[in-house]
Amino acid sequence: VAYTVYTNNTYCGAMRGFGATQMAFAYESQMDILAHKLRIDPIQFRLQNAYEIGSTTPNSQILTHSVRVKETIERAVEIAGWKGAAQ
């Protein structure tokens, strides 16, 4: 038999963002599949769909600042030497 007892200490559990990396793998894999089906380079697909200042999110929020997603993708492509998706 076990009992849960709350004290002034936080009980054990997952830290903030638990599962985020697993979900990122899933949705990034889906992005690759969609790009392949549309015959678009996966990087170009991401750049075309990346949020930027002025973009409207699904909950109607208009973004007033940038997190530099496009710049980050472009720099990663440069560093990695990306030449396009393998055929």
CSV table of C-alpha atoms in Angstrom, one decimal:
chain,number,residue,atom,x,y,z
A,1,VAL,CA,0.0,0.0,0.0
A,2,ALA,CA,1.3,3.5,-0.8
A,3,TYR,CA,0.1,6.9,0.1
A,4,THR,CA,0.8,10.3,-1.4
A,5,VAL,CA,1.6,12.9,1.2
A,6,TYR,CA,2.0,16.6,0.3
A,7,THR,CA,4.5,18.5,2.3
A,8,ASN,CA,6.3,21.8,1.8
A,9,ASN,CA,8.6,20.1,-0.7
A,10,THR,CA,7.8,19.6,-4.4
A,11,TYR,CA,6.9,16.0,-5.1
A,12,CYS,CA,8.9,14.1,-7.7
A,13,GLY,CA,7.8,14.5,-11.3
A,14,ALA,CA,8.9,15.5,-14.7
A,15,MET,CA,10.7,18.8,-15.2
A,16,ARG,CA,9.5,21.6,-17.4
A,17,GLY,CA,9.4,20.6,-21.0
A,18,PHE,CA,9.3,16.8,-20.4
A,19,GLY,CA,8.6,15.1,-23.7
A,20,ALA,CA,9.4,18.1,-25.8
A,21,THR,CA,12.3,16.5,-27.6
A,22,GLN,CA,10.3,13.4,-28.3
A,23,MET,CA,7.5,15.5,-29.8
A,24,ALA,CA,10.0,17.6,-31.8
A,25,PHE,CA,11.3,14.4,-33.4
A,26,ALA,CA,7.7,13.5,-34.4
A,27,TYR,CA,6.7,16.8,-35.9
A,28,GLU,CA,10.0,17.4,-37.6
A,29,SER,CA,9.7,13.9,-39.2
A,30,GLN,CA,6.2,14.9,-40.4
A,31,MET,CA,7.6,18.1,-41.9
A,32,ASP,CA,10.1,15.9,-43.8
A,33,ILE,CA,7.3,13.6,-45.1
A,34,LEU,CA,5.2,16.5,-46.2
A,35,ALA,CA,8.1,18.2,-47.9
A,36,HIS,CA,8.9,15.0,-49.7
A,37,LYS,CA,5.3,14.5,-50.9
A,38,LEU,CA,5.2,18.1,-52.1
A,39,ARG,CA,8.6,17.7,-53.8
A,40,ILE,CA,10.0,20.6,-51.9
A,41,ASP,CA,13.4,20.7,-50.2
A,42,PRO,CA,12.7,20.2,-46.4
A,43,ILE,CA,14.7,23.3,-45.5
A,44,GLN,CA,12.8,25.4,-48.0
A,45,PHE,CA,9.5,24.0,-46.6
A,46,ARG,CA,10.5,25.0,-43.1
A,47,LEU,CA,11.6,28.5,-44.2
A,48,GLN,CA,8.3,29.0,-46.1
A,49,ASN,CA,6.3,28.1,-43.0
A,50,ALA,CA,8.5,29.7,-40.3
A,51,TYR,CA,6.9,32.5,-38.1
A,52,GLU,CA,8.3,36.0,-38.5
A,53,ILE,CA,7.3,39.4,-37.2
A,54,GLY,CA,3.7,40.1,-38.2
A,55,SER,CA,2.7,36.4,-38.5
A,56,THR,CA,-0.6,35.4,-37.0
A,57,THR,CA,-0.6,32.3,-34.8
A,58,PRO,CA,-3.5,29.7,-34.8
A,59,ASN,CA,-4.9,31.5,-31.7
A,60,SER,CA,-4.9,34.8,-33.6
A,61,GLN,CA,-1.9,36.3,-31.8
A,62,ILE,CA,0.1,38.6,-34.1
A,63,LEU,CA,3.8,38.3,-33.4
A,64,THR,CA,5.5,41.6,-32.6
A,65,HIS,CA,9.0,40.2,-32.1
A,66,SER,CA,11.2,37.6,-33.8
A,67,VAL,CA,12.9,34.6,-32.4
A,68,ARG,CA,15.0,34.5,-35.5
A,69,VAL,CA,13.8,31.1,-36.7
A,70,LYS,CA,14.7,31.7,-40.4
A,71,GLU,CA,18.2,33.1,-39.5
A,72,THR,CA,18.8,30.1,-37.3
A,73,ILE,CA,17.8,27.6,-40.0
A,74,GLU,CA,19.9,29.4,-42.6
A,75,ARG,CA,23.0,29.4,-40.3
A,76,ALA,CA,22.5,25.7,-39.5
A,77,VAL,CA,22.3,25.0,-43.2
A,78,GLU,CA,25.5,26.9,-43.8
A,79,ILE,CA,27.4,25.2,-41.0
A,80,ALA,CA,26.1,21.7,-41.9
A,81,GLY,CA,26.9,22.2,-45.6
A,82,TRP,CA,23.4,21.1,-46.5
A,83,LYS,CA,23.2,20.5,-50.3
A,84,GLY,CA,19.5,19.4,-50.4
A,85,ALA,CA,17.6,16.3,-49.7
A,86,ALA,CA,18.9,13.0,-50.9
A,87,GLN,CA,16.8,11.7,-53.7
